[in-house]
DNA sequence: TATACGTGCAATTATCTGGTTGCGCAAATT
DNA sequence: AATTTGCGCAACCAGATAATTGCACGTATA
C-alpha cells in the first residue's frame, strides 16, 4: 500500500485540522478523539490513517489502547512552503510603510 | 452561487499551488498559465475560479484578456493558523536547547 | 464584414473522498 | 471461561472533484 500522501491534502479537511489541533496538545486514543466529533470512531480512524501516511502522526500502543501524537516538526513543511510568499508580503508591507511615511512627511 | 470556499481546500491541489506560486510573481492570463501545465485552458480556468471564490485571486480585464493576480495577504490566514503550532515547536526547540546546554555543562 | 483569438460556462465522465455498517482480533474485565 | 472493550480493516455508498469536450460571446485583426 504505502500511498504517498500530501500534507496539504491532509490539512484540507476541517475534521483533520481539528484532530491535529487536539493531538498537538496531548496524545489521544481514537475513542477519545471521536468524542469531540459527530462522527463514528471508524471515521476518525480513517482520518488518523491519512495523517499517519503523511507522517503527521505517530502511535504508541499501551495495552489495548493506541495513543496518537502529533509529529509537530512535520508542520514546518507548511511553514517552509509559506516562505516564498512571506518574502513578498513583507516587501509589500515595507512599501506600504514607506508610502505612509511619505504621506506623514508631506503633512508636516 | 457564491459557494463558501476554504483556503485550505484551495491549496490542497498541487496544480493550484503551482498556479498560486506563478501568480505570486506576476499577474497572468489563463492561457499563459495553461502553458505551464499538461492540462487544458478550461481546467486551469476552473482552478482559477476556485481560487477566486476564496478570494485568493483577483482579476483585471484588459481588452479581451483577463489578468489574474494573487491576493497575497490572504495567504496570511495559513500563517495565522500555523501560529498555534509554531508556539509548540519553538518550545520544544528551546527544551532541546536546554538539554544540549546541560549536556555541555556536564562535559566540563 | 469576416475571421481568429481569449475567455467563461455547461454537460459529461472517471476518480477521489468521507462517511457508514459490519466484521475479526487482541487485551482487559467479570 | 465468558464477556466487554478498543481497535483496524473491508465493503459499500452518496457526494465532491478534476479533467475533457463543446459551445457562446465579446474583442482584436484581416
Coordinates of C-alpha atoms (C1' of nucleotides) in Angstrom, one line a residue:
Chain A
X1 CA 0.0 0.0 0.0
X2 CA 2.0 2.9 1.3
X3 CA 0.2 5.5 -0.8
X4 CA 2.2 8.7 -1.0
X5 CA 0.2 11.3 0.9
X6 CA 0.5 15.0 0.8
X7 CA 0.4 17.2 3.9
X8 CA -1.6 19.9 2.1
X9 CA -4.2 17.3 1.3
X10 CA -4.1 16.2 4.9
X11 CA -5.0 19.6 6.3
X12 CA -7.7 20.2 3.7
X13 CA -10.3 18.5 5.8
X14 CA -11.7 20.5 8.7
X15 CA -12.1 17.5 10.9
X16 CA -8.5 16.5 10.3
X17 CA -7.4 20.0 11.2
X18 CA -9.3 19.7 14.5
X19 CA -7.7 16.3 15.2
X20 CA -4.3 17.9 14.5
X21 CA -5.0 20.7 16.9
X22 CA -6.1 18.3 19.6
X23 CA -3.1 16.0 19.2
X24 CA -0.8 19.0 19.3
X25 CA -1.8 19.4 22.9
X26 CA -1.7 15.8 24.0
X27 CA -1.6 12.3 22.8
X28 CA -5.0 10.7 22.5
X29 CA -6.8 7.4 21.6
X30 CA -9.2 7.2 18.6
X31 CA -12.1 6.8 21.0
X32 CA -11.2 9.9 23.0
X33 CA -10.8 11.8 19.7
X34 CA -14.1 10.6 18.4
X35 CA -15.9 12.0 21.4
X36 CA -15.1 15.5 20.1
X37 CA -16.9 15.0 16.8
X38 CA -20.2 14.0 15.4
X39 CA -18.7 11.0 13.5
X40 CA -18.0 7.4 14.3
X41 CA -14.7 6.2 15.8
X42 CA -14.1 4.4 12.5
X43 CA -14.3 7.7 10.6
X44 CA -11.8 9.2 13.0
X45 CA -9.6 6.2 12.5
X46 CA -9.7 6.8 8.7
X47 CA -8.5 10.4 9.3
X48 CA -5.8 9.2 11.6
X49 CA -4.7 6.7 8.9
X50 CA -4.3 9.5 6.4
X51 CA -2.4 11.6 8.9
X52 CA -0.1 8.7 9.6
X53 CA 0.5 8.1 5.9
X54 CA 2.0 11.6 5.6
X55 CA 3.9 11.2 8.8
X56 CA 2.0 13.8 10.7
X57 CA 1.0 11.4 13.4
X58 CA 2.8 8.8 15.5
X59 CA 1.4 5.9 17.5
X60 CA 2.2 4.3 20.8
X61 CA 0.5 1.2 21.9
X62 CA -0.5 0.9 25.6
X63 CA -2.3 -2.3 26.3
X64 CA -5.3 -2.4 24.0
X65 CA -5.2 1.3 23.6
X66 CA -3.3 3.2 21.0
X67 CA -2.2 6.8 21.7
X68 CA -1.6 9.0 18.8
X69 CA 0.5 12.1 18.9
X70 CA 1.4 14.9 16.5
X71 CA 4.8 15.0 14.8
X72 CA 4.9 18.7 15.1
X73 CA 8.1 19.2 13.2
X74 CA 6.2 18.0 10.1
X75 CA 4.1 21.1 10.3
X76 CA 7.1 23.1 9.5
X77 CA 6.8 21.9 5.9
X78 CA 3.8 24.2 5.5
X79 CA 5.8 27.0 7.2
X80 CA 8.6 26.4 4.7
X81 CA 6.2 26.5 1.7
X82 CA 4.8 29.8 3.0
X83 CA 8.3 31.3 3.0
X84 CA 8.1 32.1 -0.7
X85 CA 5.0 34.2 -0.1
X86 CA 6.2 35.6 3.2
X87 CA 9.1 37.4 1.4
X88 CA 6.6 39.1 -0.9
X89 CA 4.1 40.2 1.7
X90 CA 6.8 41.6 3.9
X91 CA 8.1 43.6 0.9
X92 CA 4.6 44.9 0.2
X93 CA 4.2 45.8 3.9
X94 CA 7.5 47.7 3.8
X95 CA 6.4 49.5 0.7
X96 CA 3.2 50.5 2.3
X97 CA 5.2 51.6 5.3
X98 CA 7.2 53.9 3.1
X99 CA 4.1 55.3 1.5
X100 CA 2.7 56.1 4.9
X101 CA 6.0 57.7 6.0
X102 CA 6.0 59.8 2.8
X103 CA 2.4 60.9 3.5
X104 CA 3.3 61.8 7.1
X105 CA 6.2 63.8 5.9
X106 CA 4.1 65.7 3.4
X107 CA 1.6 66.7 6.1
X108 CA 4.3 68.5 8.1
Chain B
X1 CA -23.9 30.6 -6.2
X2 CA -21.2 32.1 -4.1
X3 CA -20.1 28.8 -2.5
X4 CA -18.1 29.4 0.6
X5 CA -14.6 28.1 -0.2
X6 CA -11.9 27.2 2.1
X7 CA -8.3 28.3 1.6
X8 CA -7.0 25.0 2.9
X9 CA -9.0 23.2 0.3
X10 CA -7.7 25.6 -2.3
X11 CA -4.1 24.8 -1.6
X12 CA -4.8 21.0 -1.4
X13 CA -4.4 20.6 -5.2
X14 CA -0.8 20.6 -6.5
X15 CA -1.8 22.4 -9.7
X16 CA -3.5 25.1 -7.7
X17 CA -0.4 25.5 -5.6
X18 CA 1.7 25.9 -8.7
X19 CA -0.8 28.5 -10.1
X20 CA -0.6 30.4 -6.8
X21 CA 3.2 30.4 -7.0
X22 CA 3.2 31.7 -10.5
X23 CA 0.7 34.4 -9.8
X24 CA 2.7 35.5 -6.8
X25 CA 5.4 36.6 -9.1
X26 CA 3.3 38.3 -11.7
X27 CA -0.3 38.6 -13.0
X28 CA -1.1 36.2 -15.8
X29 CA -3.9 35.3 -18.2
X30 CA -5.4 31.8 -18.2
X31 CA -3.8 31.0 -21.5
X32 CA -0.4 31.9 -20.3
X33 CA -0.9 29.9 -17.1
X34 CA -2.1 26.9 -19.0
X35 CA 1.1 26.7 -21.0
X36 CA 2.9 25.7 -17.7
X37 CA 0.8 22.6 -17.2
X38 CA -0.3 19.5 -19.0
X39 CA -4.0 20.4 -18.8
X40 CA -6.4 22.3 -20.9
X41 CA -7.0 26.1 -20.5
X42 CA -10.5 25.2 -19.3
X43 CA -9.1 23.1 -16.5
X44 CA -6.9 26.0 -15.4
X45 CA -9.9 28.3 -15.6
X46 CA -11.7 26.0 -13.2
X47 CA -8.8 26.2 -10.7
X48 CA -8.8 30.0 -11.0
X49 CA -12.5 30.0 -10.3
X50 CA -11.9 28.1 -7.1
X51 CA -9.1 30.5 -6.1
X52 CA -11.3 33.4 -6.8
X53 CA -14.1 32.0 -4.7
X54 CA -11.9 32.0 -1.7
X55 CA -10.6 35.5 -2.5
X56 CA -7.0 34.3 -3.2
X57 CA -7.0 35.7 -6.7
X58 CA -8.2 39.0 -8.3
X59 CA -8.8 39.7 -11.9
X60 CA -8.3 42.7 -14.2
X61 CA -9.7 42.8 -17.7
X62 CA -7.5 44.2 -20.4
X63 CA -9.2 44.1 -23.8
X64 CA -10.2 40.5 -24.4
X65 CA -7.6 39.3 -21.9
X66 CA -8.0 38.8 -18.2
X67 CA -5.0 39.1 -15.9
X68 CA -5.2 37.3 -12.7
X69 CA -3.1 38.2 -9.7
X70 CA -2.6 36.8 -6.2
X71 CA -4.1 38.4 -3.2
X72 CA -1.1 37.7 -1.1
X73 CA -2.4 38.9 2.2
X74 CA -4.9 36.1 2.0
X75 CA -2.0 33.7 2.4
X76 CA -1.5 35.1 5.9
X77 CA -4.5 33.1 7.0
X78 CA -2.5 29.9 6.7
X79 CA 0.3 31.6 8.6
X80 CA -2.1 32.6 11.3
X81 CA -3.4 29.0 11.6
X82 CA 0.2 27.8 11.9
X83 CA 0.8 30.1 14.9
X84 CA -0.8 27.6 17.4
X85 CA 1.8 25.0 16.3
X86 CA 4.7 27.4 16.0
X87 CA 4.4 28.1 19.7
X88 CA 4.8 24.4 20.4
X89 CA 7.7 23.7 18.1
X90 CA 9.6 26.7 19.4
X91 CA 9.0 25.5 23.0
X92 CA 10.3 22.0 22.0
X93 CA 13.3 23.6 20.3
X94 CA 14.1 25.6 23.4
X95 CA 13.8 22.5 25.5
X96 CA 16.1 20.7 23.2
X97 CA 18.4 23.6 23.5
X98 CA 18.4 23.3 27.3
X99 CA 19.1 19.6 27.1
X100 CA 22.1 20.3 24.9
X101 CA 23.3 23.1 27.2
X102 CA 23.0 20.7 30.2
X103 CA 25.0 18.0 28.4
X104 CA 27.7 20.6 27.5
X105 CA 27.8 21.7 31.1
X106 CA 28.2 18.1 32.3
X107 CA 31.1 17.5 30.0
X108 CA 33.1 20.3 31.6
Chain C
dT1 C1' -17.6 42.5 -42.6
dA2 C1' -15.4 38.1 -42.0
dT3 C1' -12.2 35.6 -39.3
dA4 C1' -9.3 34.5 -35.5
dC5 C1' -8.5 34.8 -30.6
dG6 C1' -9.3 34.8 -25.4
dT7 C1' -12.4 33.6 -22.2
dG8 C1' -16.2 31.6 -19.2
dC9 C1' -19.7 28.2 -18.7
dA10 C1' -22.4 23.8 -19.2
dA11 C1' -22.6 18.8 -19.8
dT12 C1' -20.3 14.6 -19.1
dT13 C1' -17.2 11.2 -17.0
dA14 C1' -13.9 8.8 -14.1
dT15 C1' -11.9 9.0 -9.9
dC16 C1' -11.4 10.6 -5.0
dT17 C1' -13.4 11.4 -0.6
dG18 C1' -15.7 11.0 3.8
dG19 C1' -18.9 8.6 5.9
dT20 C1' -21.5 4.3 7.4
dT21 C1' -22.0 -0.6 9.0
dG22 C1' -20.3 -5.0 10.0
dC23 C1' -16.8 -7.7 10.9
dG24 C1' -12.5 -10.1 13.4
dC25 C1' -8.9 -10.0 16.8
dA26 C1' -6.4 -9.0 20.9
dA27 C1' -6.5 -7.1 25.5
dA28 C1' -9.0 -6.1 29.8
dT29 C1' -12.7 -7.3 32.9
dT30 C1' -16.1 -10.4 35.2
Chain D
dA1 C1' -14.0 -19.2 30.7
dA2 C1' -17.2 -15.8 29.1
dT3 C1' -18.0 -11.1 28.2
dT4 C1' -16.8 -6.4 27.3
dT5 C1' -13.8 -3.0 25.3
dG6 C1' -10.6 -0.8 21.9
dC7 C1' -9.0 -1.1 17.7
dG8 C1' -8.1 -1.7 12.4
dC9 C1' -9.9 -3.2 8.2
dA10 C1' -13.1 -4.3 4.3
dA11 C1' -17.3 -3.4 1.8
dC12 C1' -20.4 -0.2 0.4
dC13 C1' -22.5 4.4 -0.8
dA14 C1' -23.5 9.3 -1.8
dG15 C1' -21.5 13.5 -2.9
dA16 C1' -17.3 16.1 -4.3
dT17 C1' -13.6 16.8 -7.5
dA18 C1' -10.6 17.4 -11.6
dA19 C1' -10.5 16.8 -16.2
dT20 C1' -12.4 16.8 -21.0
dT21 C1' -15.2 18.4 -24.9
dG22 C1' -18.3 21.5 -26.9
dC23 C1' -20.2 25.9 -27.1
dA24 C1' -21.5 31.0 -26.9
dC25 C1' -19.9 35.7 -26.6
dG26 C1' -17.1 39.7 -26.8
dT27 C1' -12.7 41.7 -28.5
dA28 C1' -9.0 42.1 -31.8
dT29 C1' -7.3 41.7 -36.5
dA30 C1' -7.6 40.9 -41.7

